[in-house]
Short mmCIF file of C-alpha atoms in Angstrom, two decimals:
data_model
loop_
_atom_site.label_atom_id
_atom_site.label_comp_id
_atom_site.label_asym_id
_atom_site.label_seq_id
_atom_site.Cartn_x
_atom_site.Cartn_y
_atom_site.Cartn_z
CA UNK A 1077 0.00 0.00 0.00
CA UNK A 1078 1.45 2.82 -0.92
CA UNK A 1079 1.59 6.43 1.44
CA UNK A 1080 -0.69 8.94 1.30
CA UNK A 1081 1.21 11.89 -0.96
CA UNK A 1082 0.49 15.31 0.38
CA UNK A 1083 2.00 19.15 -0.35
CA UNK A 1084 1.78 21.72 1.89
CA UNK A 1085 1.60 25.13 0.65
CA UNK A 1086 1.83 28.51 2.55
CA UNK A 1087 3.75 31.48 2.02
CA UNK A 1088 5.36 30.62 5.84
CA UNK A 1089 8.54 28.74 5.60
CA UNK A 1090 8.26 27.81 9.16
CA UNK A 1091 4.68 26.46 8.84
CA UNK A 1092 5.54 24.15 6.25
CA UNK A 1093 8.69 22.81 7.74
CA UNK A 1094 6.76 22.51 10.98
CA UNK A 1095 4.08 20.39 9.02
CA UNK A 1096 6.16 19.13 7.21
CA UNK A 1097 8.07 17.20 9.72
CA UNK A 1098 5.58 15.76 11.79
CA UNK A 1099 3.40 14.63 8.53
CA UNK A 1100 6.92 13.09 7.18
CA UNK A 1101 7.53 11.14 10.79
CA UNK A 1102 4.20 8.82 9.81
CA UNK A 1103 5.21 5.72 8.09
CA UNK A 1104 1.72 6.61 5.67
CA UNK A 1105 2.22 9.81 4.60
CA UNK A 1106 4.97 11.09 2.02
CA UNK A 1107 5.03 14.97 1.42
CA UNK A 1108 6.19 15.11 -2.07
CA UNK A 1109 6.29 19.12 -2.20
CA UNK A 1110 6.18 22.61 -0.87
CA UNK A 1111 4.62 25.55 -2.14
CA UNK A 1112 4.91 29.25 -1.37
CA UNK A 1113 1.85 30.68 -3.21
CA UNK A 1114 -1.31 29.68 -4.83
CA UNK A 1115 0.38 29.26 -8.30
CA UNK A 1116 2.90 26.76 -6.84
CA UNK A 1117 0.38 24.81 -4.95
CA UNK A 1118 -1.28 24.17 -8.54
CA UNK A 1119 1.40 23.45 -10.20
CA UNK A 1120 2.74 20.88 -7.73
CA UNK A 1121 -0.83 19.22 -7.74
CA UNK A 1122 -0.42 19.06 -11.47
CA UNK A 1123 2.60 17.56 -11.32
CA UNK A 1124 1.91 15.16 -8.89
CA UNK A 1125 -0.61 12.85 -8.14
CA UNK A 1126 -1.56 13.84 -4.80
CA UNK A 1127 -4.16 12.51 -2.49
CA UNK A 1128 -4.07 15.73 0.01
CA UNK A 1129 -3.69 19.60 -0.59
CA UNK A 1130 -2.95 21.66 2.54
CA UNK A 1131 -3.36 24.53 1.16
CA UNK A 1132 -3.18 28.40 3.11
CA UNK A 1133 -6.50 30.34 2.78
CA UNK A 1134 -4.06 33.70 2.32
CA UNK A 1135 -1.09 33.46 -0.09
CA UNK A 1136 0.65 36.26 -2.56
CA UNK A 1137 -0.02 35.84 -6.61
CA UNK A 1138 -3.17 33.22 -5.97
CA UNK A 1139 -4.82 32.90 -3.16
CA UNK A 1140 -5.98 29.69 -1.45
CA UNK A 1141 -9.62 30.09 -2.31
CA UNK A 1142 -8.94 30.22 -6.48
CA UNK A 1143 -5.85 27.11 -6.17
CA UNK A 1144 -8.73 25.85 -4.30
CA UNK A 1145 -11.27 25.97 -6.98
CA UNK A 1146 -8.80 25.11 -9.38
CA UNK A 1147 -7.25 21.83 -7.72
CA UNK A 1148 -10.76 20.37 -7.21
CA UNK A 1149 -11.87 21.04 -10.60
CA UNK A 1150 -8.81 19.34 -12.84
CA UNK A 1151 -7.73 16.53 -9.92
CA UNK A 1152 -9.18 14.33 -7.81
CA UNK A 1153 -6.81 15.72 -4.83
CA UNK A 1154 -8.49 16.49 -1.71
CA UNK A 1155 -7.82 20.21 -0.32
CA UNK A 1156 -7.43 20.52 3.07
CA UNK A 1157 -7.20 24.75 3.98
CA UNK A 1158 -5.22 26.12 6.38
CA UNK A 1159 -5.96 29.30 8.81
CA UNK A 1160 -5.44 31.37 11.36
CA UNK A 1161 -8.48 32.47 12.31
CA UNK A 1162 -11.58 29.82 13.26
CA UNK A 1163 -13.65 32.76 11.90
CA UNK A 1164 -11.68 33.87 8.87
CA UNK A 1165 -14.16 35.73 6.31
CA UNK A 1166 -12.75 33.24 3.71
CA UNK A 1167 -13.55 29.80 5.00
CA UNK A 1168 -17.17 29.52 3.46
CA UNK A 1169 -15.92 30.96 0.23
CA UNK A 1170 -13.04 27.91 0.39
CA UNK A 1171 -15.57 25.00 1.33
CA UNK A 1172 -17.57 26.34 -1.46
CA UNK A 1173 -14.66 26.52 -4.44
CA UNK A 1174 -14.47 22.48 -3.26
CA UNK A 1175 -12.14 22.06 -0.04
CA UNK A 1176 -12.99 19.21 1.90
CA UNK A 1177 -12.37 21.27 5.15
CA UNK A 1178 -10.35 23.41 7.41
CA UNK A 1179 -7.48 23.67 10.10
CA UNK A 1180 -6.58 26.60 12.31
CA UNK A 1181 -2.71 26.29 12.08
CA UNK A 1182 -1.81 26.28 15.81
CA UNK A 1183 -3.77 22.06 14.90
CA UNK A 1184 -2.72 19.90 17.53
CA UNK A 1185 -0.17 17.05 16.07
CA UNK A 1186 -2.46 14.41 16.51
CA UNK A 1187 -5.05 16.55 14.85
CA UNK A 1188 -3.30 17.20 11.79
CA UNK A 1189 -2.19 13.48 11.05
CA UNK A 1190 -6.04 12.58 11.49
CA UNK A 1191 -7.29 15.19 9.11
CA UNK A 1192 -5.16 14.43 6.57
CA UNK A 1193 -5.89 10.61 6.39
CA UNK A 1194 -9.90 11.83 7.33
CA UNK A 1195 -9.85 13.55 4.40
CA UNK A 1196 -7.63 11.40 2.17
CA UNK A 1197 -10.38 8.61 2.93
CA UNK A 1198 -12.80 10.90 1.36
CA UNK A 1199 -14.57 11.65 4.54
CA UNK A 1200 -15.07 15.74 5.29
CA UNK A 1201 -13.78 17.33 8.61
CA UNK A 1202 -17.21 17.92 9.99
CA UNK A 1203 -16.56 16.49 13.53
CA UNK A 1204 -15.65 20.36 14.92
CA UNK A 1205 -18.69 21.95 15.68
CA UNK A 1206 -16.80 25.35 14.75
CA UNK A 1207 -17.20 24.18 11.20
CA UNK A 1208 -20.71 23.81 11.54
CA UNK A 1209 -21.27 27.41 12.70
CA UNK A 1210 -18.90 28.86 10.36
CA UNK A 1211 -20.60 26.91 7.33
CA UNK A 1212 -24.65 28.17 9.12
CA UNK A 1213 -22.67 31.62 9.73
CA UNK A 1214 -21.28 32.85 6.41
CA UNK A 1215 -24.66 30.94 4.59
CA UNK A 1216 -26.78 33.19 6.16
CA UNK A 1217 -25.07 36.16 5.28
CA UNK A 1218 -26.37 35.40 1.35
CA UNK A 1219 -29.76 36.49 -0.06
CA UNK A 1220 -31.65 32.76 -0.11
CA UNK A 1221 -32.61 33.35 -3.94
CA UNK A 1222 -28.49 33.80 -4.48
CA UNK A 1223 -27.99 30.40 -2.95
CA UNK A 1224 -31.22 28.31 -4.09
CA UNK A 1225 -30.58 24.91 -5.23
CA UNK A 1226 -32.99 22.69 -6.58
CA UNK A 1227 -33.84 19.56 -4.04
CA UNK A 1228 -36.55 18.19 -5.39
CA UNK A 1229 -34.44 15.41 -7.38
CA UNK A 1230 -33.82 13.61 -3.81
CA UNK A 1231 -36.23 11.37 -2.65
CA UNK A 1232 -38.36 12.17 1.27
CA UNK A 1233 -35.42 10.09 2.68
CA UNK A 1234 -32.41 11.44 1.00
CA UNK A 1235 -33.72 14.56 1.83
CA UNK A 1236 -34.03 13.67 5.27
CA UNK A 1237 -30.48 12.24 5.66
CA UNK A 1238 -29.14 15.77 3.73
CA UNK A 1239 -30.66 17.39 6.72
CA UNK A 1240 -28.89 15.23 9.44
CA UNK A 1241 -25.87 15.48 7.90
CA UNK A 1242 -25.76 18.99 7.72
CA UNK A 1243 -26.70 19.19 11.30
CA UNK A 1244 -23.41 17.33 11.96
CA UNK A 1245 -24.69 13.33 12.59
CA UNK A 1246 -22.72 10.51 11.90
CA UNK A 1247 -23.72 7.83 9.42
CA UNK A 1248 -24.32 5.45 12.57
CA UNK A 1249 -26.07 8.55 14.40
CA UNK A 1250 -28.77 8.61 10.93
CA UNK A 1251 -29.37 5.21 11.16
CA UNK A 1252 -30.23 4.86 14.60
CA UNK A 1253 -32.90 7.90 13.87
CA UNK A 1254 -34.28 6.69 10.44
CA UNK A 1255 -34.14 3.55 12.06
CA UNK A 1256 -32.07 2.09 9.04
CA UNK A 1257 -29.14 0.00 8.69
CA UNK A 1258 -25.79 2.00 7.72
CA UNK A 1259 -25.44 0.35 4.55
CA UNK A 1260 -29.00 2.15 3.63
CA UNK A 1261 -27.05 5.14 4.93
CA UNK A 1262 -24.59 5.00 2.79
CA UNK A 1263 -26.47 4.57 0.26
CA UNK A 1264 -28.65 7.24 0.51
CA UNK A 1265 -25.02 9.69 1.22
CA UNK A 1266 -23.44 8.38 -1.99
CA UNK A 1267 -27.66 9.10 -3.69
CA UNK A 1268 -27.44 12.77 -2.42
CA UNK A 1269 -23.50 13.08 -3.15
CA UNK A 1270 -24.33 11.68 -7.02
CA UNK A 1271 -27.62 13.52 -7.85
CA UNK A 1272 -26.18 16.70 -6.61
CA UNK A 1273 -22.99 16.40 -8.12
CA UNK A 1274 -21.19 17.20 -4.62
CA UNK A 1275 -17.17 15.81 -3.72
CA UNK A 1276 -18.48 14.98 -0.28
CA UNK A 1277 -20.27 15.42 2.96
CA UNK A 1278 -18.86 19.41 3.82
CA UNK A 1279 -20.43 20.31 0.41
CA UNK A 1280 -23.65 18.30 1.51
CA UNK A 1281 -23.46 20.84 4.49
CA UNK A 1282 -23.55 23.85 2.19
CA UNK A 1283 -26.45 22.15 0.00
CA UNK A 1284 -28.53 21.77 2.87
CA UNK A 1285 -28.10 25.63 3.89
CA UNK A 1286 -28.33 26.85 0.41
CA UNK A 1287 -31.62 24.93 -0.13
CA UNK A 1288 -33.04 26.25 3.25
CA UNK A 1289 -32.98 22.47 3.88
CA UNK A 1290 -31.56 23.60 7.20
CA UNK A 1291 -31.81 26.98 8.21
CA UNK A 1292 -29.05 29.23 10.31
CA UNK A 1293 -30.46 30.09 13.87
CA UNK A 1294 -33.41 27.91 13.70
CA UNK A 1295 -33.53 24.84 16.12
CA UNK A 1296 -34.00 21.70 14.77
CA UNK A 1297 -35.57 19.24 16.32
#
């Protein structure tokens, strides 16, 4: 089996060296490359077939958000965006142009090894409840006509499950409420994932709020 091939790009030397070298001391992840900017950080996911971006939100010549959008679009790498701030104005904007989550960069070791082989699986980094509110925060903040998106193609139950999974439950957690079997689960994840034409379960999030599926400040029972 062979490692999990990641590049870290951020305009900080010392961030990537620091991430660098405790990504580098797990026996399943290789990073193949650095990058200092945006630009870079497409180019090395061009050249290399990654299966993690960790890319910096804020970076000279091309931001994160637009290498972002770009990386999701041409590869099937998963972007994994890096901040300072756990409410930086541009971590909607980045779940939206097709990362698969976020880090604040003062991540716990533990935390970063775990996201990047979370999201290397193809799972979403969901688990925080920070993302949650950023995701209900910065959707709220758009007209709903902006941000409609057409539901109706998902069935009562896939509907259903789009609405627990935006409200941050586990497949197991859906189950035991539908009263289904997590195989049915999945099925009905990989359903809304398909129909939608979504990467995975953060952009599920973001369908949910933009479809009023789920709405910011409401309580849901």
């Amino acid at each position: 089996m062979r490692s999990l091939r990641v590049v870290i790009a951020d305009d900080q030397e010392l961030v990537r060296a620091g991430f660098g070298m405790i990504l580098e001391a797990q026996p399943d992840i290789e990073v193949v490359a650095e990058a200092g900017d945006g630009i870079e950080a497409v180019e090395a996911a061009r050249a290399h077939e990654l299966d993690v971006l960790l890319l910096d939100i804020r970076m000279p010549r091309m931001d994160g958000i637009e290498a972002a959008g770009i990386v999701s679009a041409e590869t099937a790498c998963r972007v994994l965006m890096l901040t300072t701030f756990d409410l930086d104005d541009y971590v909607f904007e980045a779940l939206r142009a097709g990362a698969s989550g976020f880090l604040l960069k003062d991540v716990r070791r533990d935390d970063l090894v775990h996201a990047v082989r979370v999201v290397a699986a193809g799972e979403s980094l969901l688990a925080p409840s920070v993302t949650r509110k950023l995701i209900a925060e910065f959707t709220s903040r758009f007209p709903a006509a902006k941000l409609a998106r057409e539901l109706d193609v998902l069935t009562v139950r896939e509907q259903e499950t789009l609405r627990m999974i935006a409200l941050g439950q586990s497949n197991a957690e859906i189950a035991a409420t539908m009263v289904l079997s997590e195989h049915t689960v999945k099925t009905h994840v990989s359903n809304i994932l398909t129909k939608l034409g979504l990467r995975d379960r953060v952009q599920a999030v973001i369908a949910a709020y933009e479809g009023r599926l789920v709405v910011p400040g409401r309580a849901h029972d």
